[in-house]
mmCIF file of C-alpha atoms in Angstrom:
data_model
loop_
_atom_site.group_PDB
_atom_site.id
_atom_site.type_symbol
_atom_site.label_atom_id
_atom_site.label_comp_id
_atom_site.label_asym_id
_atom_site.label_seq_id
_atom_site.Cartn_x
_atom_site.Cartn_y
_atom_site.Cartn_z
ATOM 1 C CA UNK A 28 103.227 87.160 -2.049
ATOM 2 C CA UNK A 29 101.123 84.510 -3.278
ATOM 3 C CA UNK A 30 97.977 85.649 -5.174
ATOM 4 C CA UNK A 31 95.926 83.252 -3.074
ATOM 5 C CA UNK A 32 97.350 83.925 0.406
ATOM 6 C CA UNK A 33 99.518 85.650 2.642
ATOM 7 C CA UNK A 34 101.708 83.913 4.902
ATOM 8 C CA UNK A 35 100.076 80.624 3.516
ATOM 9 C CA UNK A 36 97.141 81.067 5.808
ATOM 10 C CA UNK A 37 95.345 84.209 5.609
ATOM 11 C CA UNK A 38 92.858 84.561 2.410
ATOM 12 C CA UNK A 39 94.024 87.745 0.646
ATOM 13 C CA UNK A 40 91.581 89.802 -1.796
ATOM 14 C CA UNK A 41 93.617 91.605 -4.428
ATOM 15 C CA UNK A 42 91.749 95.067 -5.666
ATOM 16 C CA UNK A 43 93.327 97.288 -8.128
ATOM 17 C CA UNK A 44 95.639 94.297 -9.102
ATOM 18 C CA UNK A 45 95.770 93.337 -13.243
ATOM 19 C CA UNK A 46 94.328 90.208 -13.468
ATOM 20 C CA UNK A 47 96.365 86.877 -13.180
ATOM 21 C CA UNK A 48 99.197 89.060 -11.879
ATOM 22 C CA UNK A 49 102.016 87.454 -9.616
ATOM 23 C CA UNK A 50 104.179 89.066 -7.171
ATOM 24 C CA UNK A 51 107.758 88.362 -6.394
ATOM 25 C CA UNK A 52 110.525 89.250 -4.485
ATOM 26 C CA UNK A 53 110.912 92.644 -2.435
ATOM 27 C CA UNK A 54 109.907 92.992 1.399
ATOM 28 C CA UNK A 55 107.478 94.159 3.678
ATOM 29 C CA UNK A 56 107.508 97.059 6.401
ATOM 30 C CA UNK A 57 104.627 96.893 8.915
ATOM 31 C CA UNK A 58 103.183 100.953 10.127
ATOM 32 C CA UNK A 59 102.286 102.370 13.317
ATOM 33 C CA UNK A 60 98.491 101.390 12.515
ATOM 34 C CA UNK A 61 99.132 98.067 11.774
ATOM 35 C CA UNK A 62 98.966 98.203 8.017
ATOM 36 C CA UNK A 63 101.650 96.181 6.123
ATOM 37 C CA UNK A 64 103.614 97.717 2.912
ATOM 38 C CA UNK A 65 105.150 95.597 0.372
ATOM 39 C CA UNK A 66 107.109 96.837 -2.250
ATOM 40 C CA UNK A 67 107.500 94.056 -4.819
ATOM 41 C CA UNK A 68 108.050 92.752 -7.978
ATOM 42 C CA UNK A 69 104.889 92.665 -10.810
ATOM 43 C CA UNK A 70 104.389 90.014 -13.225
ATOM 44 C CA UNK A 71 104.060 90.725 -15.949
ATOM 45 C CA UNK A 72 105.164 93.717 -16.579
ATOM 46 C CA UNK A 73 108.816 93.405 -14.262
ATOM 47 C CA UNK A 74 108.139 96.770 -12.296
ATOM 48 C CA UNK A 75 108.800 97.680 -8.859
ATOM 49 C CA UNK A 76 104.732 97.864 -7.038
ATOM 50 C CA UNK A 77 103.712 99.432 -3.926
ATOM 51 C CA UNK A 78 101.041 97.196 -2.283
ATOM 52 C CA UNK A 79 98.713 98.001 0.778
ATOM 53 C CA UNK A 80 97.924 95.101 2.840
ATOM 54 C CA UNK A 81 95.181 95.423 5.294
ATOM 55 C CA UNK A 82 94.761 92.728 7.897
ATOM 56 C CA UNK A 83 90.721 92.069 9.051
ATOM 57 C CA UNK A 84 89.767 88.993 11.468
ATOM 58 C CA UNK A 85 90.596 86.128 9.374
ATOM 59 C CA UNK A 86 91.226 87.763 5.938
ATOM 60 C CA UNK A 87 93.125 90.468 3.936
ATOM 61 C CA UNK A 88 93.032 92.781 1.342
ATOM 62 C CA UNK A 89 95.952 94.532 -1.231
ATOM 63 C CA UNK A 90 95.496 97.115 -2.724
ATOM 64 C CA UNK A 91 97.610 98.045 -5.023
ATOM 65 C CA UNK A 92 98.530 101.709 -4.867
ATOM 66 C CA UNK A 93 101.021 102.197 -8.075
ATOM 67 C CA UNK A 94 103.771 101.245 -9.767
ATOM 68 C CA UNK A 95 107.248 102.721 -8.055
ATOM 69 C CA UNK A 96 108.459 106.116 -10.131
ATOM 70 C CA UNK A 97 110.340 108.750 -9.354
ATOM 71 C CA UNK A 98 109.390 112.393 -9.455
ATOM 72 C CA UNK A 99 109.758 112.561 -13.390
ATOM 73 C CA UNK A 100 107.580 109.188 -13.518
ATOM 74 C CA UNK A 101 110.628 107.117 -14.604
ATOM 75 C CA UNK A 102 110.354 103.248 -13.569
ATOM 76 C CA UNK A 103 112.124 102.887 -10.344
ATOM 77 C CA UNK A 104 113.697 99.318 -10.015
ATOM 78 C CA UNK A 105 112.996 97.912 -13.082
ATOM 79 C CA UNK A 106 113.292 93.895 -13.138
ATOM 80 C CA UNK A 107 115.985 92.449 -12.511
ATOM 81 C CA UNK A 108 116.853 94.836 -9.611
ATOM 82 C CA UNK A 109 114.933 94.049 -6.853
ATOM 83 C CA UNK A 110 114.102 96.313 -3.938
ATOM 84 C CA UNK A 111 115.620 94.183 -0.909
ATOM 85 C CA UNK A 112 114.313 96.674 2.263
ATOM 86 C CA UNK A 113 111.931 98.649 3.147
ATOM 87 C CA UNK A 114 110.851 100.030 6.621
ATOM 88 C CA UNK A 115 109.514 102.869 8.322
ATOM 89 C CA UNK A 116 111.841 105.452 9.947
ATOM 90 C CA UNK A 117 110.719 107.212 13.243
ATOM 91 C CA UNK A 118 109.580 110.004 11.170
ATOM 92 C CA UNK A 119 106.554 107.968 9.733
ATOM 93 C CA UNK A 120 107.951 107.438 6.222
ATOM 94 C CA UNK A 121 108.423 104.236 4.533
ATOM 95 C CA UNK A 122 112.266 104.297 3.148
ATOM 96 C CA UNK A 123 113.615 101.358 0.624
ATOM 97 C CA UNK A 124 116.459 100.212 -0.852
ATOM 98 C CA UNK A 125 117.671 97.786 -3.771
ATOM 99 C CA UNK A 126 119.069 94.617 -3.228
ATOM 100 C CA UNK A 127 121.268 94.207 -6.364
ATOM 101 C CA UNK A 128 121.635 94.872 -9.757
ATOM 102 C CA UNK A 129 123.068 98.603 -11.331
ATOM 103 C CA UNK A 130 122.397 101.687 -9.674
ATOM 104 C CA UNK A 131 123.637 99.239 -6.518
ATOM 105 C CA UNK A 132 122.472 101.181 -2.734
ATOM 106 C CA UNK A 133 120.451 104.266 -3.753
ATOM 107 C CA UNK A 134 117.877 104.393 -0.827
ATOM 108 C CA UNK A 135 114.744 106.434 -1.234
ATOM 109 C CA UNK A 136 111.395 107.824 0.362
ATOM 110 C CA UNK A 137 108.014 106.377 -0.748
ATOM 111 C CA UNK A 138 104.745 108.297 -0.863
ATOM 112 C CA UNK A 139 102.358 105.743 0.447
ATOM 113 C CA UNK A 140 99.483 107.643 -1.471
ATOM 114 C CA UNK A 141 101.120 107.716 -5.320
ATOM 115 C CA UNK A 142 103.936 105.243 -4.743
ATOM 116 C CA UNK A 143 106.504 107.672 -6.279
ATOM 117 C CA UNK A 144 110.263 107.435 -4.878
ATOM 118 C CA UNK A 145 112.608 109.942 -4.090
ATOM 119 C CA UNK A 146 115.793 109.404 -3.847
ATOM 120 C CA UNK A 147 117.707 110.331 -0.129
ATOM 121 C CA UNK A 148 121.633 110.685 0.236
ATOM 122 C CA UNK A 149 123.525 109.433 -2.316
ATOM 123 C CA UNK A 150 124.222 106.147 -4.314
ATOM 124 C CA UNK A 151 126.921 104.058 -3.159
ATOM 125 C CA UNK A 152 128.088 100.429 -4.571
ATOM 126 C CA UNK A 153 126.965 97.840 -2.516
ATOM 127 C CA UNK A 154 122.751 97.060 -2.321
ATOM 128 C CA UNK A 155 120.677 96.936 1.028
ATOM 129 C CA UNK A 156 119.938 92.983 2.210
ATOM 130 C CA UNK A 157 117.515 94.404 4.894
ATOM 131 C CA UNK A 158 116.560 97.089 7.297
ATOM 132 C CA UNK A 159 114.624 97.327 10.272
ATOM 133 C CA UNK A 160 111.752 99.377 11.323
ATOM 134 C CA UNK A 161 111.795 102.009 13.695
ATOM 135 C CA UNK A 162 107.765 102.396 14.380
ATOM 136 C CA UNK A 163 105.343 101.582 17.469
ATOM 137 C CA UNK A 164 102.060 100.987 17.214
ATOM 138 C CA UNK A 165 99.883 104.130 17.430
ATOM 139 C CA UNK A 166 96.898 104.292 20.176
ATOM 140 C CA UNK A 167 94.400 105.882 20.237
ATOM 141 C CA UNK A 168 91.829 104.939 23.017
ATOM 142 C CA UNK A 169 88.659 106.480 23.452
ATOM 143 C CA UNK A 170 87.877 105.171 27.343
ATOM 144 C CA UNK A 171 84.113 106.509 28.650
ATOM 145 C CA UNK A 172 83.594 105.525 32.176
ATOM 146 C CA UNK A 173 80.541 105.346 34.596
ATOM 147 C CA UNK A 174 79.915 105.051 38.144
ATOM 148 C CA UNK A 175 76.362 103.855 39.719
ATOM 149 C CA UNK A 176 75.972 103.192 43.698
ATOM 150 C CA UNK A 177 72.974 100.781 44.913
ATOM 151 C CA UNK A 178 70.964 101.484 46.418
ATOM 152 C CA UNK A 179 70.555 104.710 44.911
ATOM 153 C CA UNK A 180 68.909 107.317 46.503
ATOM 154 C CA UNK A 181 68.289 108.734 50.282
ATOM 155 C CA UNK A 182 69.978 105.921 52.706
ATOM 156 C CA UNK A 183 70.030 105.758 56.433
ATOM 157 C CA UNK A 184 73.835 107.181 58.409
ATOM 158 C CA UNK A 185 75.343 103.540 58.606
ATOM 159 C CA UNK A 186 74.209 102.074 55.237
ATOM 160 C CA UNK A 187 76.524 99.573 53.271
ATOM 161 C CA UNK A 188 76.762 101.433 50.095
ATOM 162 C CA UNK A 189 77.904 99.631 46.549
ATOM 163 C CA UNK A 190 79.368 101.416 43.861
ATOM 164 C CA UNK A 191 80.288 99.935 40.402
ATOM 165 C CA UNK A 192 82.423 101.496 38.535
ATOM 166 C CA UNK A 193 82.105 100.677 34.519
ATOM 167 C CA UNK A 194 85.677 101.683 32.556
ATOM 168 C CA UNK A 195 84.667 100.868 28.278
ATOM 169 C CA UNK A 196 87.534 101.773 25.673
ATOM 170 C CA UNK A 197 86.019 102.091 22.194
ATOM 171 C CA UNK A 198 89.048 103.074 20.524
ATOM 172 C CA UNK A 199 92.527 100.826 20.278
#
């Protein structure tokens, strides 16, 4: 992630981000609202972030929400061990794994409110290259609709009757 744009064409605000800080490495996971999560690398500093990337029109804004701990608030990931997958499972949660470097395959659960990890299954000697996401976008429409017939009123038996029938969805 570049500080100055996202996919080299989308403007991207950083909020909650230490000033002059770079991002490297990791990957991004994409939810059910349309909100992409990267979990990346921080420099300075060489810790494992969880950022919030929210998509408006033609611009975007990260937030970042922490840096990645575990339960105990131990570092998760430290530099040089990249995380090398993340995605959401059809449960909801966003689930990540390390690409390299010692303890090699622990995946884990992230809280997407506190960014702390916990670790699922067990750790096993080879690192996670990628994974794939297992969400679909989430509607949630909010459709009002209206009918109106012209001419309104009394008519004579016989009368050619219009009706218009209006159908407006204010939600997604």
């Amino acid at each position: 992630i570049n500080s100055n744009t996202l996919l080299s064409t989308i403007p991207v605000t950083f909020v909650g981000t230490p000033s002059g800080a770079t991002y490297g490495g990791g990957d991004i996971a994409v939810d059910a609202q349309g909100v992409i999560w990267a979990v990346t690398q921080e420099i300075p500093g060489d810790r494992q972030v969880l950022l919030q990337i929210v998509i408006s029109g033609t611009t975007a804004t990260a937030r970042k929400v922490g840096d990645i701990s575990d339960t105990g608030g131990n570092a998760v990931f430290a530099s040089p061990s990249n995380v090398g997958s993340v995605a959401f499972g059809s449960d909801g949660k966003l689930y990540f794994a390390k690409s390299g470097g010692a303890p090699n395959g622990q995946a884990y659960s992230l809280n997407l409110e506190n960014a702390v990890a916990t670790p699922i299954g067990t750790n096993t000697s080879i690192g996670a290259s990628d994974f794939a996401s297992c969400t679909f976008p989430s509607y949630a429409p909010v459709i009002a609709a209206s009918k109106t017939v012209s001419p309104a009123g009394a008519v004579a038996p016989g009368a050619v009757l219009t009706y218009t029938i209006e159908v407006e969805n204010t939600g997604n």
